[in-house]
Amino acid sequence: MAVTTAQIKELREATGAGMMDCKKVLAEFDGDVEAAAEELRKKGLAKADKKASRVAAEGKIAVASSGGKTVLVEVNCETDFVAKDGSFADFADKAAAAAANLDGDSVEALMAASVDGSTLEEVRAGLVAKIGENIQVRRFASRGGGGTTTGAYIHMNRIGVLVEIEGGSEELCTDIAMHVAAMNPAYATKDDVPTEDIEKEREILTAQVADSGKPEDIVKKMVEGRLNKFLSENCLVSQQYVKTNDKTVGKLLEENGAKMIGFTRIAVGEGIEKKVDDFAAEVAAMAKGGK
């Protein structure tokens, strides 16, 4: 009997166990969720992963390379203290190494990858049991592997950047990746800017000068001038290279006989809503409960 996504979801919600553990045990019990849940409890996996519902917005970005491909992996935990733990860092590095040797970009496939005689998911579950925090491999990104040049930069373990170019060197990629980490451009080149983004910005700029009283042709020139400035400020190759501030990134590439292909930038916890503890409200609730 084939295991369905709905069955895996139901079992995860009931036990807090990892996706791959749920899928494996459901296959063993022909999709019987109750029997699978009982088996997970027997194995201790449900208990180990019960923390999966807790917010994990801290963590580390790890990097690895293999066969011309470079990957970044974001691994999350609950606290900054654990993010600095040696065992956690070792797990993140193992996850990155496994991702570098994986075809595709599926986290599910990554968690099923073999690491030290176990799956990465099993290693994760063991680390959760050892450390006592929710630990998750959230995502990974890769570039290269097709004859291009790639390089990476990790800032304080929290911001990771991959840069891919034609020609040039890994060192050049790393230098540009440092720039991306610092300046956070929205696009690599003007050709990468979606048409809808350009039209939206043009609409905003037009509204800003609509009441200027200037002739229509002058207004149009003002809008286009400001639009070009917007593109220059937000496109990587048009930005002043932060390391020397005497040339654009595009000029730096040109001087090194290279051409920009693209970049990927990820930061720990971006997009995750962190829980904010309201101590006053907590005390008030406790006082109310004691009455």
PDB file of C-alpha atoms in Angstrom:
ATOM      1  CA  MET A   1       0.000   0.000   0.000  1.00  0.00           C
ATOM      2  CA  ALA A   2       1.382   3.378  -1.008  1.00  0.00           C
ATOM      3  CA  VAL A   3       1.864   5.910   1.775  1.00  0.00           C
ATOM      4  CA  THR A   4       0.059   9.207   1.164  1.00  0.00           C
ATOM      5  CA  THR A   5       1.135  12.724   2.039  1.00  0.00           C
ATOM      6  CA  ALA A   6      -1.993  13.100   4.190  1.00  0.00           C
ATOM      7  CA  GLN A   7      -1.008  10.047   6.260  1.00  0.00           C
ATOM      8  CA  ILE A   8       2.498  11.397   6.800  1.00  0.00           C
ATOM      9  CA  LYS A   9       1.066  14.788   7.838  1.00  0.00           C
ATOM     10  CA  GLU A  10      -1.377  13.155  10.276  1.00  0.00           C
ATOM     11  CA  LEU A  11       1.343  11.053  11.871  1.00  0.00           C
ATOM     12  CA  ARG A  12       3.725  14.007  12.190  1.00  0.00           C
ATOM     13  CA  GLU A  13       1.039  16.100  13.870  1.00  0.00           C
ATOM     14  CA  ALA A  14       0.219  13.260  16.281  1.00  0.00           C
ATOM     15  CA  THR A  15       3.786  12.418  17.261  1.00  0.00           C
ATOM     16  CA  GLY A  16       6.046  15.299  16.265  1.00  0.00           C
ATOM     17  CA  ALA A  17       8.346  12.758  14.595  1.00  0.00           C
ATOM     18  CA  GLY A  18      10.445  13.556  11.542  1.00  0.00           C
ATOM     19  CA  MET A  19       9.081  13.264   8.017  1.00  0.00           C
ATOM     20  CA  MET A  20      11.316  10.403   6.936  1.00  0.00           C
ATOM     21  CA  ASP A  21      10.665   8.439  10.139  1.00  0.00           C
ATOM     22  CA  CYS A  22       6.920   8.838   9.609  1.00  0.00           C
ATOM     23  CA  LYS A  23       7.115   7.731   5.980  1.00  0.00           C
ATOM     24  CA  LYS A  24       9.243   4.696   6.831  1.00  0.00           C
ATOM     25  CA  VAL A  25       7.086   3.420   9.679  1.00  0.00           C
ATOM     26  CA  LEU A  26       3.844   4.015   7.745  1.00  0.00           C
ATOM     27  CA  ALA A  27       5.229   1.853   4.935  1.00  0.00           C
ATOM     28  CA  GLU A  28       5.988  -0.884   7.481  1.00  0.00           C
ATOM     29  CA  PHE A  29       2.418  -0.776   8.815  1.00  0.00           C
ATOM     30  CA  ASP A  30       0.600  -0.384   5.468  1.00  0.00           C
ATOM     31  CA  GLY A  31      -0.554   3.161   6.215  1.00  0.00           C
ATOM     32  CA  ASP A  32      -2.029   2.401   9.641  1.00  0.00           C
ATOM     33  CA  VAL A  33      -1.459   5.724  11.421  1.00  0.00           C
ATOM     34  CA  GLU A  34      -2.326   4.451  14.922  1.00  0.00           C
ATOM     35  CA  ALA A  35      -0.024   1.453  14.672  1.00  0.00           C
ATOM     36  CA  ALA A  36       2.723   3.649  13.203  1.00  0.00           C
ATOM     37  CA  ALA A  37       2.361   6.152  16.055  1.00  0.00           C
ATOM     38  CA  GLU A  38       2.653   3.370  18.615  1.00  0.00           C
ATOM     39  CA  GLU A  39       5.777   2.039  16.900  1.00  0.00           C
ATOM     40  CA  LEU A  40       7.376   5.495  16.907  1.00  0.00           C
ATOM     41  CA  ARG A  41       6.703   5.795  20.635  1.00  0.00           C
ATOM     42  CA  LYS A  42       8.289   2.378  21.188  1.00  0.00           C
ATOM     43  CA  LYS A  43      11.392   3.493  19.308  1.00  0.00           C
ATOM     44  CA  GLY A  44      11.515   6.736  21.267  1.00  0.00           C
ATOM     45  CA  LEU A  45      11.422   8.819  18.086  1.00  0.00           C
ATOM     46  CA  ALA A  46       8.134  10.471  18.913  1.00  0.00           C
ATOM     47  CA  LYS A  47       9.517  11.641  22.227  1.00  0.00           C
ATOM     48  CA  ALA A  48      12.778  12.801  20.676  1.00  0.00           C
ATOM     49  CA  ASP A  49      11.005  14.863  18.028  1.00  0.00           C
ATOM     50  CA  LYS A  50       8.080  16.153  20.080  1.00  0.00           C
ATOM     51  CA  LYS A  51       9.915  19.480  20.151  1.00  0.00           C
ATOM     52  CA  ALA A  52       9.328  19.875  16.407  1.00  0.00           C
ATOM     53  CA  SER A  53       6.407  22.255  17.017  1.00  0.00           C
ATOM     54  CA  ARG A  54       8.636  24.764  18.824  1.00  0.00           C
ATOM     55  CA  VAL A  55       9.979  27.736  16.858  1.00  0.00           C
ATOM     56  CA  ALA A  56      13.535  27.238  15.607  1.00  0.00           C
ATOM     57  CA  ALA A  57      14.713  30.594  14.251  1.00  0.00           C
ATOM     58  CA  GLU A  58      18.362  30.544  15.326  1.00  0.00           C
ATOM     59  CA  GLY A  59      21.011  28.369  13.716  1.00  0.00           C
ATOM     60  CA  LYS A  60      23.857  28.250  11.255  1.00  0.00           C
ATOM     61  CA  ILE A  61      24.591  28.452   7.533  1.00  0.00           C
ATOM     62  CA  ALA A  62      27.031  25.750   6.413  1.00  0.00           C
ATOM     63  CA  VAL A  63      28.833  25.472   3.068  1.00  0.00           C
ATOM     64  CA  ALA A  64      30.325  22.581   1.095  1.00  0.00           C
ATOM     65  CA  SER A  65      31.562  21.930  -2.450  1.00  0.00           C
ATOM     66  CA  SER A  66      31.767  18.863  -4.661  1.00  0.00           C
ATOM     67  CA  GLY A  67      32.328  18.381  -8.373  1.00  0.00           C
ATOM     68  CA  GLY A  68      32.278  22.090  -9.147  1.00  0.00           C
ATOM     69  CA  LYS A  69      29.004  22.585  -7.262  1.00  0.00           C
ATOM     70  CA  THR A  70      28.814  24.693  -4.096  1.00  0.00           C
ATOM     71  CA  VAL A  71      25.922  24.519  -1.640  1.00  0.00           C
ATOM     72  CA  LEU A  72      24.626  26.458   1.342  1.00  0.00           C
ATOM     73  CA  VAL A  73      22.496  24.723   3.968  1.00  0.00           C
ATOM     74  CA  GLU A  74      20.457  26.444   6.674  1.00  0.00           C
ATOM     75  CA  VAL A  75      20.090  24.408   9.858  1.00  0.00           C
ATOM     76  CA  ASN A  76      17.888  25.875  12.576  1.00  0.00           C
ATOM     77  CA  CYS A  77      17.699  25.505  16.341  1.00  0.00           C
ATOM     78  CA  GLU A  78      15.850  27.368  19.088  1.00  0.00           C
ATOM     79  CA  THR A  79      18.628  29.316  20.821  1.00  0.00           C
ATOM     80  CA  ASP A  80      21.831  31.130  19.967  1.00  0.00           C
ATOM     81  CA  PHE A  81      23.558  29.033  22.657  1.00  0.00           C
ATOM     82  CA  VAL A  82      22.907  25.792  20.787  1.00  0.00           C
ATOM     83  CA  ALA A  83      23.816  27.461  17.473  1.00  0.00           C
ATOM     84  CA  LYS A  84      27.352  27.786  18.856  1.00  0.00           C
ATOM     85  CA  ASP A  85      27.494  24.197  20.134  1.00  0.00           C
ATOM     86  CA  GLY A  86      30.137  21.963  18.571  1.00  0.00           C
ATOM     87  CA  SER A  87      27.760  19.032  18.014  1.00  0.00           C
ATOM     88  CA  PHE A  88      25.254  21.290  16.266  1.00  0.00           C
ATOM     89  CA  ALA A  89      27.981  22.804  14.056  1.00  0.00           C
ATOM     90  CA  ASP A  90      29.224  19.312  13.177  1.00  0.00           C
ATOM     91  CA  PHE A  91      25.705  18.244  12.169  1.00  0.00           C
ATOM     92  CA  ALA A  92      25.314  21.357   9.978  1.00  0.00           C
ATOM     93  CA  ASP A  93      28.616  20.601   8.241  1.00  0.00           C
ATOM     94  CA  LYS A  94      27.550  16.991   7.628  1.00  0.00           C
ATOM     95  CA  ALA A  95      24.251  18.209   6.181  1.00  0.00           C
ATOM     96  CA  ALA A  96      26.118  20.548   3.807  1.00  0.00           C
ATOM     97  CA  ALA A  97      28.500  17.778   2.701  1.00  0.00           C
ATOM     98  CA  ALA A  98      25.536  15.485   1.995  1.00  0.00           C
ATOM     99  CA  ALA A  99      23.753  18.247   0.055  1.00  0.00           C
ATOM    100  CA  ALA A 100      26.827  18.858  -2.106  1.00  0.00           C
ATOM    101  CA  ASN A 101      26.675  15.241  -3.288  1.00  0.00           C
ATOM    102  CA  LEU A 102      22.914  15.212  -3.847  1.00  0.00           C
ATOM    103  CA  ASP A 103      21.111  15.557  -7.171  1.00  0.00           C
ATOM    104  CA  GLY A 104      18.277  18.051  -6.922  1.00  0.00           C
ATOM    105  CA  ASP A 105      17.229  20.407  -4.158  1.00  0.00           C
ATOM    106  CA  SER A 106      14.695  18.409  -2.137  1.00  0.00           C
ATOM    107  CA  VAL A 107      15.094  18.619   1.648  1.00  0.00           C
ATOM    108  CA  GLU A 108      13.209  15.323   1.916  1.00  0.00           C
ATOM    109  CA  ALA A 109      15.826  13.627  -0.273  1.00  0.00           C
ATOM    110  CA  LEU A 110      18.606  15.264   1.735  1.00  0.00           C
ATOM    111  CA  MET A 111      17.196  13.944   5.022  1.00  0.00           C
ATOM    112  CA  ALA A 112      17.191  10.446   3.505  1.00  0.00           C
ATOM    113  CA  ALA A 113      20.866  10.714   2.489  1.00  0.00           C
ATOM    114  CA  SER A 114      23.340   8.399   4.175  1.00  0.00           C
ATOM    115  CA  VAL A 115      25.584   9.976   6.824  1.00  0.00           C
ATOM    116  CA  ASP A 116      27.877   7.893   9.064  1.00  0.00           C
ATOM    117  CA  GLY A 117      25.877   4.718   8.444  1.00  0.00           C
ATOM    118  CA  SER A 118      22.515   6.346   9.215  1.00  0.00           C
ATOM    119  CA  THR A 119      20.178   8.718   7.412  1.00  0.00           C
ATOM    120  CA  LEU A 120      20.630  12.418   8.046  1.00  0.00           C
ATOM    121  CA  GLU A 121      17.134  12.396   9.587  1.00  0.00           C
ATOM    122  CA  GLU A 122      18.192   9.740  12.090  1.00  0.00           C
ATOM    123  CA  VAL A 123      21.292  11.748  12.985  1.00  0.00           C
ATOM    124  CA  ARG A 124      19.080  14.828  13.455  1.00  0.00           C
ATOM    125  CA  ALA A 125      16.674  12.938  15.736  1.00  0.00           C
ATOM    126  CA  GLY A 126      19.586  11.723  17.833  1.00  0.00           C
ATOM    127  CA  LEU A 127      20.922  15.268  18.167  1.00  0.00           C
ATOM    128  CA  VAL A 128      17.482  16.520  19.242  1.00  0.00           C
ATOM    129  CA  ALA A 129      17.409  13.871  21.967  1.00  0.00           C
ATOM    130  CA  LYS A 130      20.928  14.801  23.065  1.00  0.00           C
ATOM    131  CA  ILE A 131      20.635  18.599  23.037  1.00  0.00           C
ATOM    132  CA  GLY A 132      16.958  18.973  23.897  1.00  0.00           C
ATOM    133  CA  GLU A 133      16.013  21.564  21.275  1.00  0.00           C
ATOM    134  CA  ASN A 134      14.051  21.517  18.045  1.00  0.00           C
ATOM    135  CA  ILE A 135      16.604  21.189  15.243  1.00  0.00           C
ATOM    136  CA  GLN A 136      15.573  21.370  11.593  1.00  0.00           C
ATOM    137  CA  VAL A 137      17.307  21.373   8.214  1.00  0.00           C
ATOM    138  CA  ARG A 138      15.212  24.129   6.713  1.00  0.00           C
ATOM    139  CA  ARG A 139      16.560  24.562   3.188  1.00  0.00           C
ATOM    140  CA  PHE A 140      19.583  24.451   0.939  1.00  0.00           C
ATOM    141  CA  ALA A 141      20.681  26.201  -2.237  1.00  0.00           C
ATOM    142  CA  SER A 142      23.273  25.266  -4.832  1.00  0.00           C
ATOM    143  CA  ARG A 143      25.112  26.778  -7.773  1.00  0.00           C
ATOM    144  CA  GLY A 144      27.613  25.503 -10.315  1.00  0.00           C
ATOM    145  CA  GLY A 145      28.432  22.053 -11.573  1.00  0.00           C
ATOM    146  CA  GLY A 146      28.242  22.958 -15.258  1.00  0.00           C
ATOM    147  CA  GLY A 147      31.678  24.373 -16.041  1.00  0.00           C
ATOM    148  CA  THR A 148      31.077  27.704 -14.338  1.00  0.00           C
ATOM    149  CA  THR A 149      33.058  29.179 -11.439  1.00  0.00           C
ATOM    150  CA  THR A 150      31.501  29.330  -7.986  1.00  0.00           C
ATOM    151  CA  GLY A 151      32.502  30.621  -4.596  1.00  0.00           C
ATOM    152  CA  ALA A 152      30.899  31.307  -1.228  1.00  0.00           C
ATOM    153  CA  TYR A 153      31.142  33.534   1.796  1.00  0.00           C
ATOM    154  CA  ILE A 154      29.650  32.952   5.243  1.00  0.00           C
ATOM    155  CA  HIS A 155      29.310  35.945   7.570  1.00  0.00           C
ATOM    156  CA  MET A 156      29.223  35.138  11.299  1.00  0.00           C
ATOM    157  CA  ASN A 157      27.591  31.762  10.468  1.00  0.00           C
ATOM    158  CA  ARG A 158      24.315  33.649   9.885  1.00  0.00           C
ATOM    159  CA  ILE A 159      24.455  34.988   6.313  1.00  0.00           C
ATOM    160  CA  GLY A 160      25.530  32.809   3.412  1.00  0.00           C
ATOM    161  CA  VAL A 161      26.136  33.871  -0.183  1.00  0.00           C
ATOM    162  CA  LEU A 162      26.871  31.843  -3.319  1.00  0.00           C
ATOM    163  CA  VAL A 163      28.182  33.566  -6.438  1.00  0.00           C
ATOM    164  CA  GLU A 164      28.395  31.977  -9.886  1.00  0.00           C
ATOM    165  CA  ILE A 165      30.294  33.506 -12.800  1.00  0.00           C
ATOM    166  CA  GLU A 166      31.695  32.624 -16.200  1.00  0.00           C
ATOM    167  CA  GLY A 167      35.487  32.705 -16.132  1.00  0.00           C
ATOM    168  CA  GLY A 168      37.258  34.368 -13.243  1.00  0.00           C
ATOM    169  CA  SER A 169      38.300  32.504 -10.111  1.00  0.00           C
ATOM    170  CA  GLU A 170      36.889  31.146  -6.876  1.00  0.00           C
ATOM    171  CA  GLU A 171      38.646  33.982  -5.052  1.00  0.00           C
ATOM    172  CA  LEU A 172      36.830  36.534  -7.219  1.00  0.00           C
ATOM    173  CA  CYS A 173      33.512  34.810  -6.445  1.00  0.00           C
ATOM    174  CA  THR A 174      34.281  34.967  -2.721  1.00  0.00           C
ATOM    175  CA  ASP A 175      35.131  38.671  -2.909  1.00  0.00           C
ATOM    176  CA  ILE A 176      31.855  39.410  -4.691  1.00  0.00           C
ATOM    177  CA  ALA A 177      29.986  37.186  -2.229  1.00  0.00           C
ATOM    178  CA  MET A 178      31.339  39.348   0.607  1.00  0.00           C
ATOM    179  CA  HIS A 179      29.937  42.392  -1.196  1.00  0.00           C
ATOM    180  CA  VAL A 180      26.528  40.707  -1.561  1.00  0.00           C
ATOM    181  CA  ALA A 181      26.501  39.807   2.138  1.00  0.00           C
ATOM    182  CA  ALA A 182      27.140  43.450   3.042  1.00  0.00           C
ATOM    183  CA  MET A 183      25.007  45.283   0.466  1.00  0.00           C
ATOM    184  CA  ASN A 184      22.190  42.762  -0.125  1.00  0.00           C
ATOM    185  CA  PRO A 185      21.365  43.684  -3.748  1.00  0.00           C
ATOM    186  CA  ALA A 186      17.936  42.647  -4.984  1.00  0.00           C
ATOM    187  CA  TYR A 187      19.105  41.490  -8.425  1.00  0.00           C
ATOM    188  CA  ALA A 188      22.308  40.349 -10.138  1.00  0.00           C
ATOM    189  CA  THR A 189      21.893  42.357 -13.371  1.00  0.00           C
ATOM    190  CA  LYS A 190      19.259  44.609 -14.950  1.00  0.00           C
ATOM    191  CA  ASP A 191      18.194  41.669 -17.135  1.00  0.00           C
ATOM    192  CA  ASP A 192      17.201  39.800 -13.965  1.00  0.00           C
ATOM    193  CA  VAL A 193      14.689  42.461 -12.876  1.00  0.00           C
ATOM    194  CA  PRO A 194      11.120  41.241 -13.550  1.00  0.00           C
ATOM    195  CA  THR A 195       9.063  43.476 -15.847  1.00  0.00           C
ATOM    196  CA  GLU A 196       6.385  43.851 -13.178  1.00  0.00           C
ATOM    197  CA  ASP A 197       8.970  45.194 -10.703  1.00  0.00           C
ATOM    198  CA  ILE A 198      10.127  47.809 -13.222  1.00  0.00           C
ATOM    199  CA  GLU A 199       6.570  48.864 -14.034  1.00  0.00           C
ATOM    200  CA  LYS A 200       5.654  49.093 -10.352  1.00  0.00           C
ATOM    201  CA  GLU A 201       8.671  51.306  -9.639  1.00  0.00           C
ATOM    202  CA  ARG A 202       7.903  53.459 -12.693  1.00  0.00           C
ATOM    203  CA  GLU A 203       4.332  53.895 -11.441  1.00  0.00           C
ATOM    204  CA  ILE A 204       5.577  54.997  -8.011  1.00  0.00           C
ATOM    205  CA  LEU A 205       8.108  57.415  -9.472  1.00  0.00           C
ATOM    206  CA  THR A 206       5.518  58.868 -11.853  1.00  0.00           C
ATOM    207  CA  ALA A 207       3.148  59.518  -8.945  1.00  0.00           C
ATOM    208  CA  GLN A 208       5.947  61.273  -7.060  1.00  0.00           C
ATOM    209  CA  VAL A 209       6.505  63.851  -9.822  1.00  0.00           C
ATOM    210  CA  ALA A 210       2.945  64.078 -11.149  1.00  0.00           C
ATOM    211  CA  ASP A 211       2.288  67.383  -9.359  1.00  0.00           C
ATOM    212  CA  SER A 212       5.616  68.987 -10.253  1.00  0.00           C
ATOM    213  CA  GLY A 213       3.983  71.223 -12.878  1.00  0.00           C
ATOM    214  CA  LYS A 214       6.687  70.340 -15.417  1.00  0.00           C
ATOM    215  CA  PRO A 215       5.905  69.455 -19.068  1.00  0.00           C
ATOM    216  CA  GLU A 216       5.064  65.821 -19.797  1.00  0.00           C
ATOM    217  CA  ASP A 217       8.320  65.160 -21.689  1.00  0.00           C
ATOM    218  CA  ILE A 218      10.376  66.521 -18.790  1.00  0.00           C
ATOM    219  CA  VAL A 219       8.395  64.427 -16.309  1.00  0.00           C
ATOM    220  CA  LYS A 220       9.062  61.342 -18.429  1.00  0.00           C
ATOM    221  CA  LYS A 221      12.804  62.065 -18.457  1.00  0.00           C
ATOM    222  CA  MET A 222      12.784  62.595 -14.680  1.00  0.00           C
ATOM    223  CA  VAL A 223      11.024  59.276 -14.144  1.00  0.00           C
ATOM    224  CA  GLU A 224      13.393  57.368 -16.409  1.00  0.00           C
ATOM    225  CA  GLY A 225      16.400  58.994 -14.736  1.00  0.00           C
ATOM    226  CA  ARG A 226      15.188  57.993 -11.289  1.00  0.00           C
ATOM    227  CA  LEU A 227      14.332  54.504 -12.559  1.00  0.00           C
ATOM    228  CA  ASN A 228      17.875  54.059 -13.862  1.00  0.00           C
ATOM    229  CA  LYS A 229      19.174  55.171 -10.470  1.00  0.00           C
ATOM    230  CA  PHE A 230      16.913  52.607  -8.780  1.00  0.00           C
ATOM    231  CA  LEU A 231      18.266  49.843 -11.027  1.00  0.00           C
ATOM    232  CA  SER A 232      21.878  50.918 -10.454  1.00  0.00           C
ATOM    233  CA  GLU A 233      21.416  50.875  -6.689  1.00  0.00           C
ATOM    234  CA  ASN A 234      19.645  47.504  -6.618  1.00  0.00           C
ATOM    235  CA  CYS A 235      21.550  45.505  -9.263  1.00  0.00           C
ATOM    236  CA  LEU A 236      24.771  43.848  -8.114  1.00  0.00           C
ATOM    237  CA  VAL A 237      26.884  44.604 -11.187  1.00  0.00           C
ATOM    238  CA  SER A 238      25.976  48.321 -11.026  1.00  0.00           C
ATOM    239  CA  GLN A 239      26.849  48.793  -7.357  1.00  0.00           C
ATOM    240  CA  GLN A 240      30.130  50.294  -6.184  1.00  0.00           C
ATOM    241  CA  TYR A 241      32.381  47.444  -5.086  1.00  0.00           C
ATOM    242  CA  VAL A 242      32.367  47.785  -1.308  1.00  0.00           C
ATOM    243  CA  LYS A 243      35.892  46.451  -0.761  1.00  0.00           C
ATOM    244  CA  THR A 244      37.634  49.234  -2.721  1.00  0.00           C
ATOM    245  CA  ASN A 245      34.820  51.697  -3.518  1.00  0.00           C
ATOM    246  CA  ASP A 246      36.638  52.775  -6.697  1.00  0.00           C
ATOM    247  CA  LYS A 247      34.784  50.716  -9.307  1.00  0.00           C
ATOM    248  CA  THR A 248      31.528  48.874  -9.886  1.00  0.00           C
ATOM    249  CA  VAL A 249      31.204  45.135  -9.431  1.00  0.00           C
ATOM    250  CA  GLY A 250      30.621  44.925 -13.172  1.00  0.00           C
ATOM    251  CA  LYS A 251      33.956  46.663 -13.818  1.00  0.00           C
ATOM    252  CA  LEU A 252      35.666  44.271 -11.382  1.00  0.00           C
ATOM    253  CA  LEU A 253      34.282  41.322 -13.343  1.00  0.00           C
ATOM    254  CA  GLU A 254      35.365  42.873 -16.640  1.00  0.00           C
ATOM    255  CA  GLU A 255      38.921  43.422 -15.380  1.00  0.00           C
ATOM    256  CA  ASN A 256      39.108  39.741 -14.464  1.00  0.00           C
ATOM    257  CA  GLY A 257      37.660  38.451 -17.726  1.00  0.00           C
ATOM    258  CA  ALA A 258      34.518  37.228 -16.026  1.00  0.00           C
ATOM    259  CA  LYS A 259      30.748  37.572 -16.487  1.00  0.00           C
ATOM    260  CA  MET A 260      28.048  37.477 -13.816  1.00  0.00           C
ATOM    261  CA  ILE A 261      25.637  34.553 -13.891  1.00  0.00           C
ATOM    262  CA  GLY A 262      23.913  34.997 -10.561  1.00  0.00           C
ATOM    263  CA  PHE A 263      24.013  34.828  -6.797  1.00  0.00           C
ATOM    264  CA  THR A 264      22.046  33.316  -3.922  1.00  0.00           C
ATOM    265  CA  ARG A 265      21.868  34.912  -0.475  1.00  0.00           C
ATOM    266  CA  ILE A 266      20.226  33.320   2.566  1.00  0.00           C
ATOM    267  CA  ALA A 267      20.130  34.413   6.193  1.00  0.00           C
ATOM    268  CA  VAL A 268      19.372  32.361   9.290  1.00  0.00           C
ATOM    269  CA  GLY A 269      15.759  32.618  10.352  1.00  0.00           C
ATOM    270  CA  GLU A 270      14.579  35.001   7.619  1.00  0.00           C
ATOM    271  CA  GLY A 271      10.842  34.601   7.160  1.00  0.00           C
ATOM    272  CA  ILE A 272      10.385  32.714  10.443  1.00  0.00           C
ATOM    273  CA  GLU A 273       8.139  34.422  12.951  1.00  0.00           C
ATOM    274  CA  LYS A 274       9.941  34.379  16.281  1.00  0.00           C
ATOM    275  CA  LYS A 275       8.048  33.962  19.518  1.00  0.00           C
ATOM    276  CA  VAL A 276       8.277  37.069  21.710  1.00  0.00           C
ATOM    277  CA  ASP A 277       7.756  36.311  25.387  1.00  0.00           C
ATOM    278  CA  ASP A 278       5.552  38.804  27.232  1.00  0.00           C
ATOM    279  CA  PHE A 279       6.783  38.459  30.801  1.00  0.00           C
ATOM    280  CA  ALA A 280       4.171  40.847  32.205  1.00  0.00           C
ATOM    281  CA  ALA A 281       1.329  38.951  30.558  1.00  0.00           C
ATOM    282  CA  GLU A 282       2.757  35.644  31.792  1.00  0.00           C
ATOM    283  CA  VAL A 283       2.893  36.898  35.400  1.00  0.00           C
ATOM    284  CA  ALA A 284      -0.637  38.307  35.104  1.00  0.00           C
ATOM    285  CA  ALA A 285      -1.931  34.969  33.811  1.00  0.00           C
ATOM    286  CA  MET A 286      -0.246  33.129  36.671  1.00  0.00           C
ATOM    287  CA  ALA A 287      -1.700  35.554  39.221  1.00  0.00           C
ATOM    288  CA  LYS A 288      -5.176  35.159  37.732  1.00  0.00           C
ATOM    289  CA  GLY A 289      -4.859  31.395  37.830  1.00  0.00           C
ATOM    290  CA  GLY A 290      -3.909  31.504  41.486  1.00  0.00           C
ATOM    291  CA  LYS A 291      -7.090  33.291  42.532  1.00  0.00           C
TER     292      LYS A 291
END
